Backbone as JSON Lines, residues from 0, in Angstrom:
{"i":0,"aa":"X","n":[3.99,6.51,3.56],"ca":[4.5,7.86,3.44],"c":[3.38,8.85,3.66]}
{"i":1,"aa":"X","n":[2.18,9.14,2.52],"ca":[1.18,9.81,2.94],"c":[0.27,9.09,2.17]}
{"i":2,"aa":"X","n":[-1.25,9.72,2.55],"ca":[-2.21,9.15,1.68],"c":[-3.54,9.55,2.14]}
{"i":3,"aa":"X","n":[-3.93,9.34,1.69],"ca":[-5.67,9.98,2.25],"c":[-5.79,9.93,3.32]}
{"i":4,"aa":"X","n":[-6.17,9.09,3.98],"ca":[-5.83,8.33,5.37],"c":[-4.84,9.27,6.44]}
{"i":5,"aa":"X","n":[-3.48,9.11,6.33],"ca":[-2.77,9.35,7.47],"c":[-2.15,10.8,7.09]}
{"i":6,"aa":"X","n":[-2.32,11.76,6.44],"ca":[-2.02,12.76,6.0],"c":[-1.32,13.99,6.95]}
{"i":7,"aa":"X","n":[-2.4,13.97,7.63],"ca":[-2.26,14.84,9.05],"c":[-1.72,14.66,10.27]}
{"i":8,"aa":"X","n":[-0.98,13.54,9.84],"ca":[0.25,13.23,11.05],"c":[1.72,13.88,10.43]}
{"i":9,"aa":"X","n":[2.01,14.16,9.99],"ca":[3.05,14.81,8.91],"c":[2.96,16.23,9.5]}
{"i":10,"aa":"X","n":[4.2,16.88,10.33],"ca":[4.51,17.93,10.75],"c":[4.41,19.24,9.49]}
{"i":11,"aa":"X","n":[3.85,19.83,9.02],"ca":[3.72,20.42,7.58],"c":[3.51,20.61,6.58]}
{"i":12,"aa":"X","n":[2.67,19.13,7.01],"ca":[2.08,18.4,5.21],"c":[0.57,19.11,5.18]}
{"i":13,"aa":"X","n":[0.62,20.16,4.34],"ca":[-0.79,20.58,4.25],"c":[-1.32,19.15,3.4]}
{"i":14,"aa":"X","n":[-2.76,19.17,3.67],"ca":[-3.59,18.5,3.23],"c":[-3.52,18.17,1.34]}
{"i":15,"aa":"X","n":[-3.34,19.65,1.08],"ca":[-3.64,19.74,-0.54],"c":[-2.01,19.19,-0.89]}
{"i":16,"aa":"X","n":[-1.14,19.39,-0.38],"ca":[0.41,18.64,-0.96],"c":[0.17,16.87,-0.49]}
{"i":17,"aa":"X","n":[-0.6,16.72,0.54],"ca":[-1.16,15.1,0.39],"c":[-2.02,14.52,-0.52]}
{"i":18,"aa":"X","n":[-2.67,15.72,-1.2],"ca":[-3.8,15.25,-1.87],"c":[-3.1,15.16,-3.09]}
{"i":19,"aa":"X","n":[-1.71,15.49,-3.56],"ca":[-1.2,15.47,-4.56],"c":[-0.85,13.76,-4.85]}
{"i":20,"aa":"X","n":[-0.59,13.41,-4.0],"ca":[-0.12,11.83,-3.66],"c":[-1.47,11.0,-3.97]}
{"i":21,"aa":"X","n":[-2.45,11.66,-3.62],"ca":[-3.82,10.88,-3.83],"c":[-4.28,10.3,-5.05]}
{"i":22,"aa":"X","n":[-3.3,9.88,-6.15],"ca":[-3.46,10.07,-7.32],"c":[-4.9,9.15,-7.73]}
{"i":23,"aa":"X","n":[-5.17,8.08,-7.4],"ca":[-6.49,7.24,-7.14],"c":[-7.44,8.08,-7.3]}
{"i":24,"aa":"X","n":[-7.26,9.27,-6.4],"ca":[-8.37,9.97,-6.21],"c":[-8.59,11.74,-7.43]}
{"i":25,"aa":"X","n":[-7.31,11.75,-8.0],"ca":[-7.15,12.94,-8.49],"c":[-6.78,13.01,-9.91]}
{"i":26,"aa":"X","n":[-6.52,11.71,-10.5],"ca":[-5.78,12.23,-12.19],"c":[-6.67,11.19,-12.67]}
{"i":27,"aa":"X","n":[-6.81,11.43,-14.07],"ca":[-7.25,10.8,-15.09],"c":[-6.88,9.51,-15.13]}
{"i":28,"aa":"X","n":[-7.53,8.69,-15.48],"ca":[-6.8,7.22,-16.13],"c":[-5.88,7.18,-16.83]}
{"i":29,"aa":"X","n":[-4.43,6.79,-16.43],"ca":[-3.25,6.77,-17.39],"c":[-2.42,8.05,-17.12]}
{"i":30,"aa":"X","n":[-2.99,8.98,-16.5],"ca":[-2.13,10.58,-16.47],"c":[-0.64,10.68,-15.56]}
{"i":31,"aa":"X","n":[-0.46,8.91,-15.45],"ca":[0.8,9.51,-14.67],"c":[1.81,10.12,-15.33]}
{"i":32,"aa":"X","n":[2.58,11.17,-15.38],"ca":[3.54,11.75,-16.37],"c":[4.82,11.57,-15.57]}
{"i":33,"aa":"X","n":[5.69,12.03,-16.13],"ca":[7.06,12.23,-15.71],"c":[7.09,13.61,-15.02]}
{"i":34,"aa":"X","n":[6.62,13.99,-15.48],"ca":[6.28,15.59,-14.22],"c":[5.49,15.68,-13.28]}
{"i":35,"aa":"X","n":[4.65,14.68,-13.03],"ca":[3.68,14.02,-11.91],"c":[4.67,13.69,-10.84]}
{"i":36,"aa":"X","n":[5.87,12.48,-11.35],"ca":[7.02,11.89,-10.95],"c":[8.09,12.41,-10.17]}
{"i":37,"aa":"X","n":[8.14,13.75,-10.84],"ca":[8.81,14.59,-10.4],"c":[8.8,15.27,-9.0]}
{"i":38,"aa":"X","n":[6.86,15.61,-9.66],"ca":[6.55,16.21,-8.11],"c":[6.53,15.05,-7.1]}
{"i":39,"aa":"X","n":[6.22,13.92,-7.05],"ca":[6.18,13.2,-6.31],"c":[7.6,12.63,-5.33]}
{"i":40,"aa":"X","n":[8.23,13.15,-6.1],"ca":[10.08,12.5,-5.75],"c":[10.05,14.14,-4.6]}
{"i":41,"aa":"X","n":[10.04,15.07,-5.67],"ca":[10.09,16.46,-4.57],"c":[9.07,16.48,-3.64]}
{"i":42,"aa":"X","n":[7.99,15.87,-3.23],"ca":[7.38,15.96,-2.15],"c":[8.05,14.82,-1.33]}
{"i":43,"aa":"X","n":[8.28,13.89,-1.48],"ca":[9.28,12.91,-0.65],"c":[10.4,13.38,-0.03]}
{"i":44,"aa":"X","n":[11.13,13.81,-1.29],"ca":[12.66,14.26,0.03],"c":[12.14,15.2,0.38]}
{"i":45,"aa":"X","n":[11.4,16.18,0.11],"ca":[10.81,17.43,1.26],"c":[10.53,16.69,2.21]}
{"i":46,"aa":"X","n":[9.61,16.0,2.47],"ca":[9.49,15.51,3.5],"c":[10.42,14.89,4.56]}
{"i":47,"aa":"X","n":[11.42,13.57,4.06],"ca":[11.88,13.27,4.18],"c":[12.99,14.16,5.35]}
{"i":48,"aa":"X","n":[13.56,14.95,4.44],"ca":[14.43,15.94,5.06],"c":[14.38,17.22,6.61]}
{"i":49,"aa":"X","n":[12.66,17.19,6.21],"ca":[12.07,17.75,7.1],"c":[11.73,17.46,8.44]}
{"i":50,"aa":"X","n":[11.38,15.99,8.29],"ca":[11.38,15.12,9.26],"c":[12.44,13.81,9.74]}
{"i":51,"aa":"X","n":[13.69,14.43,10.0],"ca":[14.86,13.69,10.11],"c":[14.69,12.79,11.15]}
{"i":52,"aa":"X","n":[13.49,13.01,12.13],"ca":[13.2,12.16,13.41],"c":[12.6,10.77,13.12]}
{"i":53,"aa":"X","n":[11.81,10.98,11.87],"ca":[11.32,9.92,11.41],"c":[12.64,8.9,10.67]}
{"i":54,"aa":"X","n":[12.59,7.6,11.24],"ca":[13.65,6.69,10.69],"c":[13.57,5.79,9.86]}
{"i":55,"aa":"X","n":[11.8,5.29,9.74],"ca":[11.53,4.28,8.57],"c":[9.84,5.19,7.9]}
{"i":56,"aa":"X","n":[11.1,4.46,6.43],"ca":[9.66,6.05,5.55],"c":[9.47,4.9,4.77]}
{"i":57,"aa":"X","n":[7.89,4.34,4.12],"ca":[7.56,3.73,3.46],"c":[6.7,4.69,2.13]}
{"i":58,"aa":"X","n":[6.17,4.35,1.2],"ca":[5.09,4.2,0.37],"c":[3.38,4.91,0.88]}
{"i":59,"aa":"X","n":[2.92,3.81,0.77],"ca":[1.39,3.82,0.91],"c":[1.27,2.69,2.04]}
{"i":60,"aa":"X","n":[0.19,2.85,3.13],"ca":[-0.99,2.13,3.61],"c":[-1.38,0.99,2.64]}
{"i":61,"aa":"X","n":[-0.86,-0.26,2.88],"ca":[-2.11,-1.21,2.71],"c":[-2.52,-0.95,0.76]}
{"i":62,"aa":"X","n":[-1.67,-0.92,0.35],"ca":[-2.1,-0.09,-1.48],"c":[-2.65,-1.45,-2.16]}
{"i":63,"aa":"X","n":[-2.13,-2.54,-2.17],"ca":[-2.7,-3.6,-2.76],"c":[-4.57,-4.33,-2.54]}
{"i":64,"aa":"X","n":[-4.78,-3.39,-1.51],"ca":[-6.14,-3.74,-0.64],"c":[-6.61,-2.86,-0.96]}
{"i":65,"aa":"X","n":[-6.28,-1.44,-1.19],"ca":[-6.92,-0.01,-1.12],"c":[-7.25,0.57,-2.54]}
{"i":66,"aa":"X","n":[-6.36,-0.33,-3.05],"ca":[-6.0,0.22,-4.57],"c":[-5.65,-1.17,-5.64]}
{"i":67,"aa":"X","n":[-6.66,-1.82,-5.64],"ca":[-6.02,-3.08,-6.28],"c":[-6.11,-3.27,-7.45]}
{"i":68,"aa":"X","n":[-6.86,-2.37,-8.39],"ca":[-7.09,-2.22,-9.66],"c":[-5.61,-1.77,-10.09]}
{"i":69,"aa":"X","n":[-4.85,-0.95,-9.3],"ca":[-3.91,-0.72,-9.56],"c":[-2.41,-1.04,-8.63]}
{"i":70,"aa":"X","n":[-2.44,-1.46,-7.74],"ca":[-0.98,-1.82,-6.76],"c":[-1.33,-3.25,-6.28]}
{"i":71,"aa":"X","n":[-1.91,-3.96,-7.0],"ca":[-2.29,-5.21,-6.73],"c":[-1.87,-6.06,-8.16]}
{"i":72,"aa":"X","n":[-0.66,-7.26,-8.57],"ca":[-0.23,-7.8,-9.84],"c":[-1.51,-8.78,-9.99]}
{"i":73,"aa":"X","n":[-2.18,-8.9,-8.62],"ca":[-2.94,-10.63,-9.05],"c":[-4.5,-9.64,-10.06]}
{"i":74,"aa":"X","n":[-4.87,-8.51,-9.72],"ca":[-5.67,-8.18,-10.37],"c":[-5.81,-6.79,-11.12]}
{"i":75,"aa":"X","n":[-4.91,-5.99,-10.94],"ca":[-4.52,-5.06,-12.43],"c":[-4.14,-5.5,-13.06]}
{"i":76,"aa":"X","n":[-4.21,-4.71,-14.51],"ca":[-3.51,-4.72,-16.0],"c":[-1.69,-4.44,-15.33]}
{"i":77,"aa":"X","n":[-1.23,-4.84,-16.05],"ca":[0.28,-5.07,-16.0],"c":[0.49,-3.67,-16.14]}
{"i":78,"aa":"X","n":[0.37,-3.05,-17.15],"ca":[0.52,-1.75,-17.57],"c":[0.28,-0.43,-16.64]}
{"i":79,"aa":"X","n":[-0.55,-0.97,-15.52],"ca":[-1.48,-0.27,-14.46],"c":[-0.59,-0.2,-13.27]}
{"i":80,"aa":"X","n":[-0.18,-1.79,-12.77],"ca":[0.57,-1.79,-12.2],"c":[2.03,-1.98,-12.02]}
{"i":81,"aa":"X","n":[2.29,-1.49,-13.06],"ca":[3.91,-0.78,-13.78],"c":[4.08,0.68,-13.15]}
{"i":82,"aa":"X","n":[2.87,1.5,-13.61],"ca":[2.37,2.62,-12.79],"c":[2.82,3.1,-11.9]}
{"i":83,"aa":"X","n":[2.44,2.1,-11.1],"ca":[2.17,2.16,-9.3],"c":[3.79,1.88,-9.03]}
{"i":84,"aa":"X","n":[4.61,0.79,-9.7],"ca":[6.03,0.69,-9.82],"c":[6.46,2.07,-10.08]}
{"i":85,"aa":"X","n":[6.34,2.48,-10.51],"ca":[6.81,4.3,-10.64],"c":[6.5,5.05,-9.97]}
{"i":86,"aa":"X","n":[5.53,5.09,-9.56],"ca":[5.41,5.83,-7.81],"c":[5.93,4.95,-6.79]}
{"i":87,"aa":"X","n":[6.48,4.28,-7.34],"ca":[7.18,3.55,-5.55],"c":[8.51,4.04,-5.55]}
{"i":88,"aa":"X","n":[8.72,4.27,-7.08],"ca":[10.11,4.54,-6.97],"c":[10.63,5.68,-7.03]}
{"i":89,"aa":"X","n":[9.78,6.59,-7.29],"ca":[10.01,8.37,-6.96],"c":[9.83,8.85,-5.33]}
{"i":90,"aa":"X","n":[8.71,7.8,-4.82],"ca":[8.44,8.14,-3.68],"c":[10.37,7.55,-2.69]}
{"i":91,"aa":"X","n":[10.86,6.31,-3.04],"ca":[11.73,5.97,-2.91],"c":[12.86,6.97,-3.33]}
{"i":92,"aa":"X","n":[13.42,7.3,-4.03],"ca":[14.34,8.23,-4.69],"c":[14.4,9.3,-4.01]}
{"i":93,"aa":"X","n":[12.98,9.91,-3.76],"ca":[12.96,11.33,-3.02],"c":[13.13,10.77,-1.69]}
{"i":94,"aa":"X","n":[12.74,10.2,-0.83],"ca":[13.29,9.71,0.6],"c":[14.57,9.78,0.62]}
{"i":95,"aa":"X","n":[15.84,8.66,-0.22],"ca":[17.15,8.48,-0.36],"c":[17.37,10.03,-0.14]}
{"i":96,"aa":"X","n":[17.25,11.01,-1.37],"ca":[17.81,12.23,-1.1],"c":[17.84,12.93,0.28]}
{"i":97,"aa":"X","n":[16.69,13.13,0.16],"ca":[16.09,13.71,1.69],"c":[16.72,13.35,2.86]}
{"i":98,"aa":"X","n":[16.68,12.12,2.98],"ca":[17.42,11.49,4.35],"c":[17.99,10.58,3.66]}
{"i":99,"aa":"X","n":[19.55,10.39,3.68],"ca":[19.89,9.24,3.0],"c":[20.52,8.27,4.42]}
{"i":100,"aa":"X","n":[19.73,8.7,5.45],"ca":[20.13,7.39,6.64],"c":[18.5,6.98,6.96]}
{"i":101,"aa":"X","n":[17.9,6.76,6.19],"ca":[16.36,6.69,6.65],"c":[16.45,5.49,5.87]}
{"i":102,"aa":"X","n":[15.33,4.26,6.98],"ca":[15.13,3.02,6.71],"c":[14.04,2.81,5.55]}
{"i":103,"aa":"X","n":[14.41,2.74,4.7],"ca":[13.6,2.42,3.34],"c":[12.74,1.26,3.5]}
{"i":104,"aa":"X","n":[11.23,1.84,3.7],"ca":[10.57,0.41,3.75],"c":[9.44,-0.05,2.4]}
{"i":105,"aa":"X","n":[9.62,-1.42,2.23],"ca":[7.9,-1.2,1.21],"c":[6.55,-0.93,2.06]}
{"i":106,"aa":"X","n":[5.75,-0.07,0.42],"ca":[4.74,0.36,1.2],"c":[3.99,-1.1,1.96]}
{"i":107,"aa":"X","n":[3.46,-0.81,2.81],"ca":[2.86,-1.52,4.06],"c":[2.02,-2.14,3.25]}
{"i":108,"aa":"X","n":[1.96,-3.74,3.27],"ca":[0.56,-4.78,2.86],"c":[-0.33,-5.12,3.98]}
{"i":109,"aa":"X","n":[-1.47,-5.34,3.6],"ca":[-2.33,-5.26,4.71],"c":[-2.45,-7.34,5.38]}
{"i":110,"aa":"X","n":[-1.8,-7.78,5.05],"ca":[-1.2,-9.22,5.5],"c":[-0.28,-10.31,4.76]}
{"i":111,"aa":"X","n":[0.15,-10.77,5.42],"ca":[1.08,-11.89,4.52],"c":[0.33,-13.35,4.3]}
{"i":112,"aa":"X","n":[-0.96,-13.1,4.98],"ca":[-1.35,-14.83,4.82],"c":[-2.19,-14.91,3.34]}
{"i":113,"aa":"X","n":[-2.33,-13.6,2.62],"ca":[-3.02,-13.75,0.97],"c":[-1.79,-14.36,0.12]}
{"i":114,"aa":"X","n":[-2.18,-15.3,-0.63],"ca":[-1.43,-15.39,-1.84],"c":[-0.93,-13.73,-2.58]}
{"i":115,"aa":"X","n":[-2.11,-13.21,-2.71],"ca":[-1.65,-12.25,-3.92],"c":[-0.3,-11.48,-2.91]}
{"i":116,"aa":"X","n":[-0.72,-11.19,-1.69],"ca":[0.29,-10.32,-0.56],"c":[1.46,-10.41,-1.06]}
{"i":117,"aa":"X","n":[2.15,-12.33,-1.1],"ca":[3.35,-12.28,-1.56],"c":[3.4,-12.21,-2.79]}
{"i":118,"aa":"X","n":[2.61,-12.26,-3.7],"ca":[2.77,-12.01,-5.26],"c":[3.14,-10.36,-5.15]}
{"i":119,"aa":"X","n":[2.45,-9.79,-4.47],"ca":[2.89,-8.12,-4.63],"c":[3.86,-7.99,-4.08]}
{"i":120,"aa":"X","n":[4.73,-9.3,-3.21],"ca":[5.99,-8.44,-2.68],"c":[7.36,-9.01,-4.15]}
{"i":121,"aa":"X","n":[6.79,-10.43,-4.52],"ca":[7.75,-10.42,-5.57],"c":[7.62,-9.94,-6.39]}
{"i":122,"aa":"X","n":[6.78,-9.18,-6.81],"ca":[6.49,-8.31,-8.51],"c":[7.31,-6.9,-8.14]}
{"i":123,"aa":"X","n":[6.78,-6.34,-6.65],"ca":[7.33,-5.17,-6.09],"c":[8.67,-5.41,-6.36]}
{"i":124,"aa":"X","n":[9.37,-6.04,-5.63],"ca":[10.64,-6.22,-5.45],"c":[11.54,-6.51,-6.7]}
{"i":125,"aa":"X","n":[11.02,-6.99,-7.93],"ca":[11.7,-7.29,-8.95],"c":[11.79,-6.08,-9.59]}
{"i":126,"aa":"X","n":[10.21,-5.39,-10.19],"ca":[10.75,-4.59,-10.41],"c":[11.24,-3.34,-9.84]}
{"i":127,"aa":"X","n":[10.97,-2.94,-8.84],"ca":[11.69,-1.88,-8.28],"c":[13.18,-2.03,-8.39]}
{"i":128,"aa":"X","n":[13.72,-2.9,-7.95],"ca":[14.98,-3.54,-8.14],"c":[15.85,-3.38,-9.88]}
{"i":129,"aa":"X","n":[14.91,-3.39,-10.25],"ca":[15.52,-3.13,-12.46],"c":[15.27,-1.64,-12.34]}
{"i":130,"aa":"X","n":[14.63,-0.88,-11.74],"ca":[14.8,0.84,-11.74],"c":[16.01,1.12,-10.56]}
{"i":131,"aa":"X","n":[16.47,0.26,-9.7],"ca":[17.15,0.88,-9.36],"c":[17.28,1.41,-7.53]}
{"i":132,"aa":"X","n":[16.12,0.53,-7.0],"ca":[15.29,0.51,-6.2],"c":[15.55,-0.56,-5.28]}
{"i":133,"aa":"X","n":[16.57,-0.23,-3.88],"ca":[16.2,-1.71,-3.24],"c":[16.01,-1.07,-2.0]}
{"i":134,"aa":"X","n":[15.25,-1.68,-1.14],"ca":[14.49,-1.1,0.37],"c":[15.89,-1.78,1.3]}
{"i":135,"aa":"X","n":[15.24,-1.53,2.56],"ca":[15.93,-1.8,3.89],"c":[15.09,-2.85,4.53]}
{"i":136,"aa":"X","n":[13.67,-2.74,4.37],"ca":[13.01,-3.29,5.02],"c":[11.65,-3.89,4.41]}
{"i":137,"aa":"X","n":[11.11,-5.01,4.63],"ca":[9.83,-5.15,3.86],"c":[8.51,-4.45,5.23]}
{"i":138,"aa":"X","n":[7.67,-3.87,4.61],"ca":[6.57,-3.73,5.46],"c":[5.39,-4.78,5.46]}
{"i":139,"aa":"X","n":[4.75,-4.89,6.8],"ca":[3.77,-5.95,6.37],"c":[2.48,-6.03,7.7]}
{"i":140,"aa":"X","n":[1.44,-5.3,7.94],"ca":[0.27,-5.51,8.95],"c":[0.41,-6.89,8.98]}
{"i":141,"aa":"X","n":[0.26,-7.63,10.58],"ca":[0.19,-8.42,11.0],"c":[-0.52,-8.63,11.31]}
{"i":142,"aa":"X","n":[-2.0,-8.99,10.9],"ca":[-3.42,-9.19,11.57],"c":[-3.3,-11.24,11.53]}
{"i":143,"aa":"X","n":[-4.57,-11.11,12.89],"ca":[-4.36,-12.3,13.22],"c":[-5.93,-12.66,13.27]}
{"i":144,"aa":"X","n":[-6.4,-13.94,12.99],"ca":[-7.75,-14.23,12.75],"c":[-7.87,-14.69,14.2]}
{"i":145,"aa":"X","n":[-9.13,-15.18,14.09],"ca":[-9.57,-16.1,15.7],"c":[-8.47,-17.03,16.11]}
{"i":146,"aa":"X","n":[-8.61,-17.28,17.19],"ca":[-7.69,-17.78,18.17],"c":[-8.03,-19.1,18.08]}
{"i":147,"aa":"X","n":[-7.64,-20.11,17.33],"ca":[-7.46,-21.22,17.02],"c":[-7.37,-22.64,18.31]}
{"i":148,"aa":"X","n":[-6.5,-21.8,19.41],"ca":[-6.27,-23.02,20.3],"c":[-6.54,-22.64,21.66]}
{"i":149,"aa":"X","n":[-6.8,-23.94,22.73],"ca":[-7.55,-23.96,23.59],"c":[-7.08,-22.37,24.6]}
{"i":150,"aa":"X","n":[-8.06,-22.13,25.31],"ca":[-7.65,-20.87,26.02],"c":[-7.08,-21.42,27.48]}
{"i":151,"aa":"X","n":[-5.97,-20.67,28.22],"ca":[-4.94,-21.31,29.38],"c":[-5.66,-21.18,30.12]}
{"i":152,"aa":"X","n":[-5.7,-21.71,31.74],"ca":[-6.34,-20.99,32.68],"c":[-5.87,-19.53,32.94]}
């Protein structure tokens, strides 16, 4: 959706309404509130709505890699990444509103060949799913290591 990173591809997204999303980078330890939540749901369907061209709206970049103290189950506190379950699901909620024909994706993992990768898609998926939360689509970078087998002529 947005994030430090891809901010400025977003037709209107000033910088400082991305930097609101930056939470990693901007709140206290623990400060997520329900009025944090709020804004976060209203910057989504703003968006969302704004950009009706766009058809699949995810999350975050790669969050389990970027952010693993916290959007990562194999190595945050549970409590931490309960958190991050609550921003998936405001960021989710506000999309639905916004565009409710827009392909709901999870935020993007940066590969499927880590163990923890699929541990974050079943922790994601369970609980998002008990708030209320089910996607369209899973996201997932497809990186590929060295080329394993002989080269053709």
């Amino acid at each position: 959706f947005m994030s430090n990173v891809n901010w400025f591809s977003f037709p209107k997204l000033t910088k400082k309404k991305a930097t609101m999303l930056d939470y990693w980078q901007n709140l206290p330890e623990k400060e997520i509130t329900p009025k944090y939540l709020e804004k976060v749901e209203a910057v989504a369907e703003q968006k969302a709505r704004e950009n009706p061209w766009i058809k699949i709206w995810g999350g975050f970049g790669e969050p389990e890699g970027s952010m693993t103290y916290f959007a990562n189950p194999d190595f945050a506190k549970r409590e931490d990444f309960l958190m991050y379950i609550e921003i998936e699901c405001a960021i989710a909620r506000g999309v639905r509103k916004g565009n409710p024909n827009a392909i709901l994706s999870t935020s993007v993992t940066s590969t499927l060949a880590r163990k923890d990768r699929l541990n974050y898609f079943d922790n994601l998926l369970g609980e998002t799913a008990k708030r209320g939360v089910k996607y369209d689509a899973i996201g997932a970078h497809i990186y590929r290591g060295p080329r394993r087998h002989a080269r053709h002529p």
